[in-house]
Every structure is written in C-alpha cells, then in structure tokens.
JSON list of C-alpha atoms in Angstrom, two decimals:
[
{"chain": "A", "resi": 1, "resn": "MET", "atom": "CA", "xyz": [-18.82, 33.22, 8.03]},
{"chain": "A", "resi": 2, "resn": "ASP", "atom": "CA", "xyz": [-21.27, 32.65, 5.18]},
{"chain": "A", "resi": 3, "resn": "PRO", "atom": "CA", "xyz": [-21.74, 29.05, 3.93]},
{"chain": "A", "resi": 4, "resn": "GLU", "atom": "CA", "xyz": [-19.86, 29.55, 0.66]},
{"chain": "A", "resi": 5, "resn": "GLU", "atom": "CA", "xyz": [-16.82, 30.97, 2.44]},
{"chain": "A", "resi": 6, "resn": "GLU", "atom": "CA", "xyz": [-16.94, 28.13, 4.96]},
{"chain": "A", "resi": 7, "resn": "VAL", "atom": "CA", "xyz": [-16.97, 25.52, 2.19]},
{"chain": "A", "resi": 8, "resn": "LYS", "atom": "CA", "xyz": [-13.99, 27.21, 0.54]},
{"chain": "A", "resi": 9, "resn": "ARG", "atom": "CA", "xyz": [-12.15, 27.13, 3.86]},
{"chain": "A", "resi": 10, "resn": "ILE", "atom": "CA", "xyz": [-12.90, 23.42, 4.27]},
{"chain": "A", "resi": 11, "resn": "ASN", "atom": "CA", "xyz": [-11.68, 22.66, 0.74]},
{"chain": "A", "resi": 12, "resn": "LYS", "atom": "CA", "xyz": [-8.43, 24.49, 1.45]},
{"chain": "A", "resi": 13, "resn": "VAL", "atom": "CA", "xyz": [-7.84, 22.37, 4.57]},
{"chain": "A", "resi": 14, "resn": "ILE", "atom": "CA", "xyz": [-8.68, 19.21, 2.61]},
{"chain": "A", "resi": 15, "resn": "ARG", "atom": "CA", "xyz": [-6.01, 20.04, 0.03]},
{"chain": "A", "resi": 16, "resn": "GLU", "atom": "CA", "xyz": [-3.52, 20.58, 2.85]},
{"chain": "A", "resi": 17, "resn": "TYR", "atom": "CA", "xyz": [-4.42, 17.18, 4.27]},
{"chain": "A", "resi": 18, "resn": "GLU", "atom": "CA", "xyz": [-3.91, 15.59, 0.85]},
{"chain": "A", "resi": 19, "resn": "ALA", "atom": "CA", "xyz": [-0.38, 17.00, 0.78]},
{"chain": "A", "resi": 20, "resn": "ILE", "atom": "CA", "xyz": [0.32, 15.54, 4.23]},
{"chain": "A", "resi": 21, "resn": "LEU", "atom": "CA", "xyz": [-0.97, 12.11, 3.19]},
{"chain": "A", "resi": 22, "resn": "LYS", "atom": "CA", "xyz": [1.24, 12.29, 0.12]},
{"chain": "A", "resi": 23, "resn": "THR", "atom": "CA", "xyz": [4.48, 13.03, 1.94]},
{"chain": "A", "resi": 24, "resn": "SER", "atom": "CA", "xyz": [4.22, 11.94, 5.59]},
{"chain": "A", "resi": 25, "resn": "ILE", "atom": "CA", "xyz": [5.78, 8.67, 6.79]},
{"chain": "A", "resi": 26, "resn": "ASP", "atom": "CA", "xyz": [4.42, 9.22, 10.31]},
{"chain": "A", "resi": 27, "resn": "VAL", "atom": "CA", "xyz": [1.76, 6.54, 10.79]},
{"chain": "A", "resi": 28, "resn": "ASP", "atom": "CA", "xyz": [0.06, 8.35, 13.67]},
{"chain": "A", "resi": 29, "resn": "GLN", "atom": "CA", "xyz": [-0.07, 11.59, 11.71]},
{"chain": "A", "resi": 30, "resn": "ARG", "atom": "CA", "xyz": [-1.60, 9.87, 8.66]},
{"chain": "A", "resi": 31, "resn": "ASP", "atom": "CA", "xyz": [-4.25, 8.20, 10.85]},
{"chain": "A", "resi": 32, "resn": "ARG", "atom": "CA", "xyz": [-5.10, 11.51, 12.53]},
{"chain": "A", "resi": 33, "resn": "VAL", "atom": "CA", "xyz": [-5.29, 13.38, 9.22]},
{"chain": "A", "resi": 34, "resn": "SER", "atom": "CA", "xyz": [-7.49, 10.68, 7.66]},
{"chain": "A", "resi": 35, "resn": "LYS", "atom": "CA", "xyz": [-9.90, 10.88, 10.58]},
{"chain": "A", "resi": 36, "resn": "GLU", "atom": "CA", "xyz": [-10.03, 14.68, 10.43]},
{"chain": "A", "resi": 37, "resn": "PHE", "atom": "CA", "xyz": [-10.59, 14.55, 6.66]},
{"chain": "A", "resi": 38, "resn": "LYS", "atom": "CA", "xyz": [-13.64, 12.35, 7.12]},
{"chain": "A", "resi": 39, "resn": "GLU", "atom": "CA", "xyz": [-15.03, 14.67, 9.79]},
{"chain": "A", "resi": 40, "resn": "LEU", "atom": "CA", "xyz": [-14.49, 17.69, 7.53]},
{"chain": "A", "resi": 41, "resn": "LYS", "atom": "CA", "xyz": [-16.18, 15.93, 4.62]},
{"chain": "A", "resi": 42, "resn": "SER", "atom": "CA", "xyz": [-19.20, 15.12, 6.82]},
{"chain": "A", "resi": 43, "resn": "TYR", "atom": "CA", "xyz": [-19.37, 18.73, 8.04]},
{"chain": "A", "resi": 44, "resn": "ARG", "atom": "CA", "xyz": [-19.06, 19.98, 4.45]},
{"chain": "A", "resi": 45, "resn": "ASP", "atom": "CA", "xyz": [-21.88, 17.69, 3.29]},
{"chain": "A", "resi": 46, "resn": "LYS", "atom": "CA", "xyz": [-24.17, 19.06, 6.01]},
{"chain": "A", "resi": 47, "resn": "ILE", "atom": "CA", "xyz": [-23.53, 22.62, 4.83]},
{"chain": "A", "resi": 48, "resn": "LEU", "atom": "CA", "xyz": [-24.22, 21.67, 1.21]},
{"chain": "A", "resi": 49, "resn": "ALA", "atom": "CA", "xyz": [-27.42, 19.87, 2.21]},
{"chain": "A", "resi": 50, "resn": "VAL", "atom": "CA", "xyz": [-29.07, 23.09, 3.39]},
{"chain": "A", "resi": 51, "resn": "ASN", "atom": "CA", "xyz": [-27.38, 25.64, 1.12]},
{"chain": "A", "resi": 52, "resn": "ILE", "atom": "CA", "xyz": [-27.17, 26.10, -2.64]},
{"chain": "A", "resi": 53, "resn": "ILE", "atom": "CA", "xyz": [-23.49, 26.66, -3.37]},
{"chain": "A", "resi": 54, "resn": "SER", "atom": "CA", "xyz": [-21.86, 26.45, -6.80]},
{"chain": "A", "resi": 55, "resn": "ASP", "atom": "CA", "xyz": [-18.27, 25.58, -7.71]},
{"chain": "A", "resi": 56, "resn": "THR", "atom": "CA", "xyz": [-17.49, 23.85, -4.42]},
{"chain": "A", "resi": 57, "resn": "GLU", "atom": "CA", "xyz": [-14.58, 21.80, -5.77]},
{"chain": "A", "resi": 58, "resn": "GLU", "atom": "CA", "xyz": [-15.93, 18.45, -4.64]},
{"chain": "A", "resi": 59, "resn": "PRO", "atom": "CA", "xyz": [-13.09, 16.08, -3.62]},
{"chain": "A", "resi": 60, "resn": "SER", "atom": "CA", "xyz": [-12.59, 13.31, -6.15]},
{"chain": "A", "resi": 61, "resn": "VAL", "atom": "CA", "xyz": [-14.42, 10.00, -5.76]},
{"chain": "A", "resi": 62, "resn": "GLU", "atom": "CA", "xyz": [-11.16, 8.17, -6.38]},
{"chain": "A", "resi": 63, "resn": "TYR", "atom": "CA", "xyz": [-9.58, 9.92, -3.40]},
{"chain": "A", "resi": 64, "resn": "ASP", "atom": "CA", "xyz": [-12.49, 8.97, -1.14]},
{"chain": "A", "resi": 65, "resn": "GLU", "atom": "CA", "xyz": [-12.21, 5.35, -2.24]},
{"chain": "A", "resi": 66, "resn": "ILE", "atom": "CA", "xyz": [-8.56, 5.04, -1.17]},
{"chain": "A", "resi": 67, "resn": "LEU", "atom": "CA", "xyz": [-8.70, 7.29, 1.89]},
{"chain": "A", "resi": 68, "resn": "ASP", "atom": "CA", "xyz": [-8.37, 4.26, 4.17]},
{"chain": "A", "resi": 69, "resn": "PHE", "atom": "CA", "xyz": [-5.22, 3.15, 2.30]},
{"chain": "A", "resi": 70, "resn": "PRO", "atom": "CA", "xyz": [-2.62, 5.90, 2.89]},
{"chain": "A", "resi": 71, "resn": "PHE", "atom": "CA", "xyz": [0.29, 4.01, 1.32]},
{"chain": "A", "resi": 72, "resn": "LEU", "atom": "CA", "xyz": [-1.76, 3.42, -1.82]},
{"chain": "A", "resi": 73, "resn": "LYS", "atom": "CA", "xyz": [-2.80, 7.07, -1.89]},
{"chain": "A", "resi": 74, "resn": "MET", "atom": "CA", "xyz": [0.86, 8.09, -1.74]},
{"chain": "A", "resi": 75, "resn": "LEU", "atom": "CA", "xyz": [1.82, 5.63, -4.50]},
{"chain": "A", "resi": 76, "resn": "MET", "atom": "CA", "xyz": [-0.99, 6.74, -6.81]},
{"chain": "A", "resi": 77, "resn": "LEU", "atom": "CA", "xyz": [-0.01, 10.38, -6.42]},
{"chain": "A", "resi": 78, "resn": "LYS", "atom": "CA", "xyz": [3.60, 9.54, -7.28]},
{"chain": "A", "resi": 79, "resn": "ASN", "atom": "CA", "xyz": [2.68, 7.21, -10.15]},
{"chain": "A", "resi": 80, "resn": "GLU", "atom": "CA", "xyz": [-0.12, 8.88, -12.08]},
{"chain": "A", "resi": 81, "resn": "GLU", "atom": "CA", "xyz": [0.42, 6.77, -15.21]},
{"chain": "A", "resi": 82, "resn": "LYS", "atom": "CA", "xyz": [-1.47, 3.51, -14.81]},
{"chain": "A", "resi": 83, "resn": "ILE", "atom": "CA", "xyz": [0.13, 0.24, -15.90]},
{"chain": "A", "resi": 84, "resn": "LEU", "atom": "CA", "xyz": [-3.28, -1.42, -16.24]},
{"chain": "A", "resi": 85, "resn": "ALA", "atom": "CA", "xyz": [-6.84, -0.23, -16.79]},
{"chain": "A", "resi": 86, "resn": "ASP", "atom": "CA", "xyz": [-7.97, -2.56, -14.00]},
{"chain": "A", "resi": 87, "resn": "LYS", "atom": "CA", "xyz": [-7.86, -0.32, -10.90]},
{"chain": "A", "resi": 88, "resn": "GLU", "atom": "CA", "xyz": [-7.40, -3.17, -8.41]},
{"chain": "A", "resi": 89, "resn": "ALA", "atom": "CA", "xyz": [-4.67, -4.87, -10.44]},
{"chain": "A", "resi": 90, "resn": "ASN", "atom": "CA", "xyz": [-2.87, -1.55, -10.85]},
{"chain": "A", "resi": 91, "resn": "ALA", "atom": "CA", "xyz": [-2.95, -1.06, -7.06]},
{"chain": "A", "resi": 92, "resn": "MET", "atom": "CA", "xyz": [-1.57, -4.56, -6.52]},
{"chain": "A", "resi": 93, "resn": "TYR", "atom": "CA", "xyz": [1.28, -3.77, -8.90]},
{"chain": "A", "resi": 94, "resn": "LEU", "atom": "CA", "xyz": [2.08, -0.49, -7.10]},
{"chain": "A", "resi": 95, "resn": "TYR", "atom": "CA", "xyz": [2.15, -2.25, -3.74]},
{"chain": "A", "resi": 96, "resn": "LEU", "atom": "CA", "xyz": [4.51, -4.97, -4.99]},
{"chain": "A", "resi": 97, "resn": "ILE", "atom": "CA", "xyz": [6.95, -2.56, -6.64]},
{"chain": "A", "resi": 98, "resn": "PHE", "atom": "CA", "xyz": [6.97, -0.31, -3.57]},
{"chain": "A", "resi": 99, "resn": "PHE", "atom": "CA", "xyz": [7.71, -3.30, -1.34]},
{"chain": "A", "resi": 100, "resn": "GLU", "atom": "CA", "xyz": [10.46, -4.46, -3.70]},
{"chain": "A", "resi": 101, "resn": "ASN", "atom": "CA", "xyz": [12.15, -1.06, -3.91]},
{"chain": "A", "resi": 102, "resn": "GLU", "atom": "CA", "xyz": [11.77, 0.15, -0.33]},
{"chain": "A", "resi": 103, "resn": "PHE", "atom": "CA", "xyz": [11.26, -2.76, 2.07]},
{"chain": "A", "resi": 104, "resn": "LEU", "atom": "CA", "xyz": [13.02, -5.73, 0.49]},
{"chain": "A", "resi": 105, "resn": "PRO", "atom": "CA", "xyz": [16.41, -3.94, 0.83]},
{"chain": "A", "resi": 106, "resn": "PHE", "atom": "CA", "xyz": [15.64, -3.36, 4.52]},
{"chain": "A", "resi": 107, "resn": "LEU", "atom": "CA", "xyz": [15.12, -7.10, 5.02]},
{"chain": "A", "resi": 108, "resn": "SER", "atom": "CA", "xyz": [18.74, -7.81, 4.01]},
{"chain": "A", "resi": 109, "resn": "GLU", "atom": "CA", "xyz": [21.11, -9.23, 6.64]},
{"chain": "A", "resi": 110, "resn": "THR", "atom": "CA", "xyz": [23.14, -5.99, 6.65]},
{"chain": "A", "resi": 111, "resn": "LYS", "atom": "CA", "xyz": [20.13, -3.85, 7.58]},
{"chain": "A", "resi": 112, "resn": "LEU", "atom": "CA", "xyz": [18.16, -6.27, 9.77]},
{"chain": "A", "resi": 113, "resn": "LYS", "atom": "CA", "xyz": [20.26, -8.51, 12.04]},
{"chain": "A", "resi": 114, "resn": "LEU", "atom": "CA", "xyz": [18.35, -11.57, 13.24]},
{"chain": "A", "resi": 115, "resn": "ASP", "atom": "CA", "xyz": [18.91, -14.83, 15.08]},
{"chain": "A", "resi": 116, "resn": "PHE", "atom": "CA", "xyz": [19.25, -18.04, 13.05]},
{"chain": "A", "resi": 117, "resn": "LYS", "atom": "CA", "xyz": [15.55, -19.02, 13.05]},
{"chain": "A", "resi": 118, "resn": "TYR", "atom": "CA", "xyz": [14.31, -15.64, 11.89]},
{"chain": "A", "resi": 119, "resn": "SER", "atom": "CA", "xyz": [17.16, -15.30, 9.40]},
{"chain": "A", "resi": 120, "resn": "MET", "atom": "CA", "xyz": [15.96, -18.51, 7.75]},
{"chain": "A", "resi": 121, "resn": "GLU", "atom": "CA", "xyz": [12.37, -17.22, 7.68]},
{"chain": "A", "resi": 122, "resn": "ARG", "atom": "CA", "xyz": [13.56, -13.91, 6.22]},
{"chain": "A", "resi": 123, "resn": "ASP", "atom": "CA", "xyz": [15.49, -15.72, 3.46]},
{"chain": "A", "resi": 124, "resn": "GLY", "atom": "CA", "xyz": [12.32, -17.57, 2.47]},
{"chain": "A", "resi": 125, "resn": "PHE", "atom": "CA", "xyz": [10.54, -14.30, 1.78]},
{"chain": "A", "resi": 126, "resn": "TYR", "atom": "CA", "xyz": [12.86, -13.53, -1.14]},
{"chain": "A", "resi": 127, "resn": "HIS", "atom": "CA", "xyz": [11.85, -16.69, -3.05]},
{"chain": "A", "resi": 128, "resn": "ARG", "atom": "CA", "xyz": [8.17, -16.18, -2.33]},
{"chain": "A", "resi": 129, "resn": "PHE", "atom": "CA", "xyz": [8.33, -12.56, -3.43]},
{"chain": "A", "resi": 130, "resn": "GLN", "atom": "CA", "xyz": [10.07, -13.42, -6.70]},
{"chain": "A", "resi": 131, "resn": "ASP", "atom": "CA", "xyz": [7.24, -15.87, -7.40]},
{"chain": "A", "resi": 132, "resn": "LEU", "atom": "CA", "xyz": [4.71, -13.09, -6.76]},
{"chain": "A", "resi": 133, "resn": "LEU", "atom": "CA", "xyz": [6.53, -10.78, -9.17]},
{"chain": "A", "resi": 134, "resn": "ARG", "atom": "CA", "xyz": [6.59, -13.49, -11.83]},
{"chain": "A", "resi": 135, "resn": "ARG", "atom": "CA", "xyz": [2.85, -14.04, -11.42]},
{"chain": "A", "resi": 136, "resn": "MET", "atom": "CA", "xyz": [2.24, -10.29, -11.64]},
{"chain": "A", "resi": 137, "resn": "GLN", "atom": "CA", "xyz": [4.32, -9.94, -14.81]},
{"chain": "A", "resi": 138, "resn": "ASP", "atom": "CA", "xyz": [2.45, -12.87, -16.38]},
{"chain": "A", "resi": 139, "resn": "PHE", "atom": "CA", "xyz": [-0.87, -11.28, -15.48]},
{"chain": "A", "resi": 140, "resn": "ILE", "atom": "CA", "xyz": [0.19, -7.87, -16.84]},
{"chain": "A", "resi": 141, "resn": "GLY", "atom": "CA", "xyz": [1.27, -9.46, -20.12]},
{"chain": "A", "resi": 142, "resn": "GLU", "atom": "CA", "xyz": [-2.07, -11.21, -20.58]},
{"chain": "A", "resi": 143, "resn": "ALA", "atom": "CA", "xyz": [-4.12, -8.18, -19.49]},
{"chain": "A", "resi": 144, "resn": "GLN", "atom": "CA", "xyz": [-2.28, -5.86, -21.86]},
{"chain": "A", "resi": 145, "resn": "ARG", "atom": "CA", "xyz": [-2.87, -8.25, -24.75]},
{"chain": "A", "resi": 146, "resn": "VAL", "atom": "CA", "xyz": [-6.62, -8.02, -24.16]},
{"chain": "A", "resi": 147, "resn": "GLU", "atom": "CA", "xyz": [-6.45, -4.21, -23.87]},
{"chain": "A", "resi": 148, "resn": "GLU", "atom": "CA", "xyz": [-4.20, -3.55, -26.86]},
{"chain": "A", "resi": 149, "resn": "GLU", "atom": "CA", "xyz": [-4.89, -6.26, -29.45]},
{"chain": "A", "resi": 150, "resn": "THR", "atom": "CA", "xyz": [-7.97, -7.08, -31.51]},
{"chain": "A", "resi": 151, "resn": "PHE", "atom": "CA", "xyz": [-9.50, -10.54, -31.13]},
{"chain": "A", "resi": 152, "resn": "ARG", "atom": "CA", "xyz": [-12.82, -12.15, -31.96]},
{"chain": "A", "resi": 153, "resn": "PRO", "atom": "CA", "xyz": [-15.45, -11.51, -29.25]},
{"chain": "A", "resi": 154, "resn": "ASP", "atom": "CA", "xyz": [-15.45, -15.16, -28.15]},
{"chain": "A", "resi": 155, "resn": "VAL", "atom": "CA", "xyz": [-11.64, -15.13, -27.82]},
{"chain": "A", "resi": 156, "resn": "VAL", "atom": "CA", "xyz": [-11.73, -11.89, -25.83]},
{"chain": "A", "resi": 157, "resn": "GLU", "atom": "CA", "xyz": [-14.31, -13.37, -23.47]},
{"chain": "A", "resi": 158, "resn": "GLU", "atom": "CA", "xyz": [-12.16, -16.44, -22.90]},
{"chain": "A", "resi": 159, "resn": "MET", "atom": "CA", "xyz": [-9.07, -14.32, -22.28]},
{"chain": "A", "resi": 160, "resn": "LYS", "atom": "CA", "xyz": [-10.95, -12.16, -19.77]},
{"chain": "A", "resi": 161, "resn": "LYS", "atom": "CA", "xyz": [-12.01, -15.27, -17.86]},
{"chain": "A", "resi": 162, "resn": "ARG", "atom": "CA", "xyz": [-8.41, -16.47, -17.78]},
{"chain": "A", "resi": 163, "resn": "ASN", "atom": "CA", "xyz": [-7.22, -13.03, -16.61]},
{"chain": "A", "resi": 164, "resn": "PHE", "atom": "CA", "xyz": [-9.81, -13.02, -13.84]},
{"chain": "A", "resi": 165, "resn": "LYS", "atom": "CA", "xyz": [-8.58, -16.40, -12.59]},
{"chain": "A", "resi": 166, "resn": "MET", "atom": "CA", "xyz": [-4.96, -15.20, -12.75]},
{"chain": "A", "resi": 167, "resn": "LYS", "atom": "CA", "xyz": [-5.77, -12.07, -10.74]},
{"chain": "A", "resi": 168, "resn": "ARG", "atom": "CA", "xyz": [-7.76, -14.05, -8.19]},
{"chain": "A", "resi": 169, "resn": "SER", "atom": "CA", "xyz": [-4.88, -16.49, -7.74]},
{"chain": "A", "resi": 170, "resn": "LEU", "atom": "CA", "xyz": [-2.39, -13.61, -7.46]},
{"chain": "A", "resi": 171, "resn": "SER", "atom": "CA", "xyz": [-4.58, -11.90, -4.84]},
{"chain": "A", "resi": 172, "resn": "ILE", "atom": "CA", "xyz": [-4.68, -15.06, -2.74]},
{"chain": "A", "resi": 173, "resn": "GLU", "atom": "CA", "xyz": [-0.90, -15.51, -2.88]},
{"chain": "A", "resi": 174, "resn": "MET", "atom": "CA", "xyz": [-0.30, -11.82, -2.08]},
{"chain": "A", "resi": 175, "resn": "ASP", "atom": "CA", "xyz": [-2.62, -12.14, 0.90]},
{"chain": "A", "resi": 176, "resn": "LYS", "atom": "CA", "xyz": [-0.73, -15.18, 2.20]},
{"chain": "A", "resi": 177, "resn": "PHE", "atom": "CA", "xyz": [2.65, -13.50, 1.66]},
{"chain": "A", "resi": 178, "resn": "PHE", "atom": "CA", "xyz": [1.82, -10.25, 3.42]},
{"chain": "A", "resi": 179, "resn": "LYS", "atom": "CA", "xyz": [0.13, -12.07, 6.30]},
{"chain": "A", "resi": 180, "resn": "SER", "atom": "CA", "xyz": [3.44, -13.91, 6.78]},
{"chain": "A", "resi": 181, "resn": "ILE", "atom": "CA", "xyz": [5.31, -10.60, 6.60]},
{"chain": "A", "resi": 182, "resn": "LEU", "atom": "CA", "xyz": [2.89, -9.03, 9.10]},
{"chain": "A", "resi": 183, "resn": "ASN", "atom": "CA", "xyz": [3.36, -11.87, 11.61]},
{"chain": "A", "resi": 184, "resn": "PHE", "atom": "CA", "xyz": [7.13, -11.71, 11.10]},
{"chain": "A", "resi": 185, "resn": "ALA", "atom": "CA", "xyz": [7.27, -7.95, 11.73]},
{"chain": "A", "resi": 186, "resn": "GLU", "atom": "CA", "xyz": [4.97, -8.09, 14.75]},
{"chain": "A", "resi": 187, "resn": "ASP", "atom": "CA", "xyz": [6.99, -10.93, 16.32]},
{"chain": "A", "resi": 188, "resn": "LEU", "atom": "CA", "xyz": [10.18, -8.90, 15.98]},
{"chain": "A", "resi": 189, "resn": "LEU", "atom": "CA", "xyz": [8.54, -5.74, 17.35]},
{"chain": "A", "resi": 190, "resn": "GLU", "atom": "CA", "xyz": [7.37, -7.68, 20.40]},
{"chain": "A", "resi": 191, "resn": "ASP", "atom": "CA", "xyz": [10.88, -9.11, 20.82]},
{"chain": "A", "resi": 192, "resn": "ILE", "atom": "CA", "xyz": [12.44, -5.63, 20.69]},
{"chain": "A", "resi": 193, "resn": "LYS", "atom": "CA", "xyz": [10.10, -4.49, 23.48]},
{"chain": "A", "resi": 194, "resn": "GLU", "atom": "CA", "xyz": [11.13, -7.44, 25.64]},
{"chain": "A", "resi": 195, "resn": "ASP", "atom": "CA", "xyz": [14.72, -8.74, 25.37]},
{"chain": "A", "resi": 196, "resn": "SER", "atom": "CA", "xyz": [15.89, -8.35, 21.72]},
{"chain": "A", "resi": 197, "resn": "LEU", "atom": "CA", "xyz": [16.98, -11.98, 21.37]},
{"chain": "A", "resi": 198, "resn": "LYS", "atom": "CA", "xyz": [15.46, -12.38, 17.88]},
{"chain": "A", "resi": 199, "resn": "CYS", "atom": "CA", "xyz": [16.17, -8.92, 16.44]},
{"chain": "A", "resi": 200, "resn": "LEU", "atom": "CA", "xyz": [19.70, -7.93, 17.37]},
{"chain": "A", "resi": 201, "resn": "ASN", "atom": "CA", "xyz": [19.77, -4.32, 16.14]},
{"chain": "A", "resi": 202, "resn": "GLY", "atom": "CA", "xyz": [16.33, -2.91, 16.91]},
{"chain": "A", "resi": 203, "resn": "GLU", "atom": "CA", "xyz": [17.64, 0.53, 17.88]},
{"chain": "A", "resi": 204, "resn": "GLU", "atom": "CA", "xyz": [20.13, 0.98, 15.03]},
{"chain": "A", "resi": 205, "resn": "THR", "atom": "CA", "xyz": [19.60, 3.70, 12.42]},
{"chain": "A", "resi": 206, "resn": "ILE", "atom": "CA", "xyz": [19.12, 2.52, 8.83]},
{"chain": "A", "resi": 207, "resn": "THR", "atom": "CA", "xyz": [21.41, 4.06, 6.23]},
{"chain": "A", "resi": 208, "resn": "PHE", "atom": "CA", "xyz": [21.88, 3.46, 2.51]},
{"chain": "A", "resi": 209, "resn": "ASP", "atom": "CA", "xyz": [25.04, 4.10, 0.51]},
{"chain": "A", "resi": 210, "resn": "ALA", "atom": "CA", "xyz": [25.37, 6.19, -2.66]},
{"chain": "A", "resi": 211, "resn": "ILE", "atom": "CA", "xyz": [24.82, 3.17, -4.91]},
{"chain": "A", "resi": 212, "resn": "GLU", "atom": "CA", "xyz": [21.62, 2.17, -3.09]},
{"chain": "A", "resi": 213, "resn": "GLY", "atom": "CA", "xyz": [20.36, 5.75, -3.33]},
{"chain": "A", "resi": 214, "resn": "LYS", "atom": "CA", "xyz": [17.84, 7.62, -1.21]},
{"chain": "A", "resi": 215, "resn": "ARG", "atom": "CA", "xyz": [15.22, 5.30, 0.22]},
{"chain": "A", "resi": 216, "resn": "TYR", "atom": "CA", "xyz": [11.88, 5.61, 1.98]},
{"chain": "A", "resi": 217, "resn": "LEU", "atom": "CA", "xyz": [13.31, 4.21, 5.24]},
{"chain": "A", "resi": 218, "resn": "GLU", "atom": "CA", "xyz": [16.50, 6.29, 5.20]},
{"chain": "A", "resi": 219, "resn": "GLY", "atom": "CA", "xyz": [17.25, 7.53, 8.72]},
{"chain": "A", "resi": 220, "resn": "SER", "atom": "CA", "xyz": [14.62, 5.37, 10.42]},
{"chain": "A", "resi": 221, "resn": "ILE", "atom": "CA", "xyz": [15.58, 3.14, 13.31]},
{"chain": "A", "resi": 222, "resn": "VAL", "atom": "CA", "xyz": [15.02, -0.57, 12.73]},
{"chain": "A", "resi": 223, "resn": "SER", "atom": "CA", "xyz": [12.06, -0.81, 15.12]},
{"chain": "A", "resi": 224, "resn": "ASP", "atom": "CA", "xyz": [10.29, 2.06, 13.31]},
{"chain": "A", "resi": 225, "resn": "ALA", "atom": "CA", "xyz": [10.98, 0.41, 9.94]},
{"chain": "A", "resi": 226, "resn": "LEU", "atom": "CA", "xyz": [9.43, -2.81, 11.25]},
{"chain": "A", "resi": 227, "resn": "GLU", "atom": "CA", "xyz": [6.41, -0.80, 12.40]},
{"chain": "A", "resi": 228, "resn": "ASN", "atom": "CA", "xyz": [6.10, 0.69, 8.90]},
{"chain": "A", "resi": 229, "resn": "LEU", "atom": "CA", "xyz": [6.43, -2.80, 7.41]},
{"chain": "A", "resi": 230, "resn": "SER", "atom": "CA", "xyz": [3.66, -4.02, 9.70]},
{"chain": "A", "resi": 231, "resn": "VAL", "atom": "CA", "xyz": [1.37, -1.11, 8.76]},
{"chain": "A", "resi": 232, "resn": "LEU", "atom": "CA", "xyz": [2.04, -1.57, 5.03]},
{"chain": "A", "resi": 233, "resn": "SER", "atom": "CA", "xyz": [1.36, -5.32, 5.20]},
{"chain": "A", "resi": 234, "resn": "ASP", "atom": "CA", "xyz": [-1.86, -4.79, 7.14]},
{"chain": "A", "resi": 235, "resn": "GLU", "atom": "CA", "xyz": [-3.00, -2.18, 4.60]},
{"chain": "A", "resi": 236, "resn": "ILE", "atom": "CA", "xyz": [-2.33, -4.52, 1.67]},
{"chain": "A", "resi": 237, "resn": "ILE", "atom": "CA", "xyz": [-4.23, -7.35, 3.37]},
{"chain": "A", "resi": 238, "resn": "LYS", "atom": "CA", "xyz": [-7.21, -5.05, 3.98]},
{"chain": "A", "resi": 239, "resn": "TYR", "atom": "CA", "xyz": [-7.11, -3.74, 0.42]},
{"chain": "A", "resi": 240, "resn": "LEU", "atom": "CA", "xyz": [-7.05, -7.24, -1.09]},
{"chain": "A", "resi": 241, "resn": "ASN", "atom": "CA", "xyz": [-9.90, -8.30, 1.22]},
{"chain": "A", "resi": 242, "resn": "VAL", "atom": "CA", "xyz": [-9.52, -11.99, 0.32]},
{"chain": "A", "resi": 243, "resn": "PRO", "atom": "CA", "xyz": [-12.32, -14.10, 1.86]},
{"chain": "A", "resi": 244, "resn": "ASN", "atom": "CA", "xyz": [-11.14, -16.95, 4.12]},
{"chain": "A", "resi": 245, "resn": "ILE", "atom": "CA", "xyz": [-12.95, -19.46, 1.92]},
{"chain": "A", "resi": 246, "resn": "GLU", "atom": "CA", "xyz": [-10.60, -18.57, -0.96]},
{"chain": "A", "resi": 247, "resn": "ILE", "atom": "CA", "xyz": [-7.48, -18.69, 1.21]},
{"chain": "A", "resi": 248, "resn": "LYS", "atom": "CA", "xyz": [-8.27, -22.30, 2.15]},
{"chain": "A", "resi": 249, "resn": "GLU", "atom": "CA", "xyz": [-8.46, -23.45, -1.48]}
]
C-alpha cells in the first residue's frame, strides 16, 4: 500500500475510534481504544516524516489534549457550545453537571443501599456538592461579566485577578470533593468483593422510572456503577492536577 493510502486508512480508523470514545461506557474498551489511537498516531507521524503527503486530515489538537480524559471527550462532543471561553473552567463545569445529572441520582438511598456509617457519609456529599455548584455559578457570573461587558482596563485587570482566585479555589474544593468520592467508591467496591456489609445491593440492576428519564447508568449493576464513579472521579482529579501544596492551604 502506498504511503498516502496508508495514511487515509489510519485516519479512517481514528475516526472510528473517536466514535467509540464518544459512545462507549465500557472502561476497558475506552482504555484499549485510547492506547491504540496513540500507537496509530505515532505510526502515522513516522509515515509523514519520510513522505510528502497533502490533505492528510490531521486529527485536531484539541482532541489530542483530552485523549487521556475519555469522560471529558464524551462531554465535549455532546456539548459543543461552550459556557465559558476559559477551556479549563468549561471542562470543570461539564464535569460537575454530568455528575449532578448522572451520578448524584445513583447515590440516592433507593439506588444505593448502604449501612448507617456510609449512609451518613453519602448524605454529606449532597451538601458539599451544592456548595461546589454555588461556587461554580458565582465564578461563571463573574467570568461572563468580564467577557461580555466593557470596563476600564484597570477594572478588567482587577476582575481577571479575582476570577483567577475564584477558579483556583473552586479547583481545590473540586479536588477535595472528588477525592472523597473516589475513596468512598473504592471502599464500597472492596466491600462488595468481600462480604457486602457496607453496600447491601452490590449486584442489583439500576433502573430509572419514566419521570427520571433515561440515564447514563441505566441497566448497570450497582458494582459497575461504582466502578464508573471511581473512574470518573479519578479522571477529574487528574484533569484538575491540583498540587498538594495548594490542597494544604
């Protein structure tokens, strides 16, 4: 196969992989596809390094940047309109709304049956999450004012500094919250493997009624939903990449 045809073949496979990353909820499949994508990209770059080929349909830089964050990739494909110009803040918003719509309902006592200690811990997540949403809405309001309104340069500079501090504070609190969620999910997964004394319905299938509507976790068993929650939380923590020195403040 000549180099140009080979590059076209690779690009076709890459587009197929993008579709899988957009729709698949299988964690192992997403990991495998991400690894294969990187290998294909490396192979493609080697071909281009020694051949002059035009119109190769280079994969987007934005896609490469979020390749290691499959949930974020899925959310960005489904929500093309950005709430904020700030790419990182927009990603934080997408993560929070996705968690609110798809995982917070799963944490309810009707979907996830827990012993007393873990029920109390679960209840505390609702208050902490509402505080995160409030902080996010405050940040969005301030950021949009800077983007949409006209102020004197010195005022704009001051507002940008305030927005930066707000985003930094929000990042730290998100990091703390999702580390708590990650530990919570992993504890319950370990319990399900052993004796199921903490999580009482680990093998039940999750269903949602007509009012709740179709959900991301529809049809999953509780243990798989906890695994997805663990993977999502870990991804958010890695995306935020908050240094330990800031967490201790």
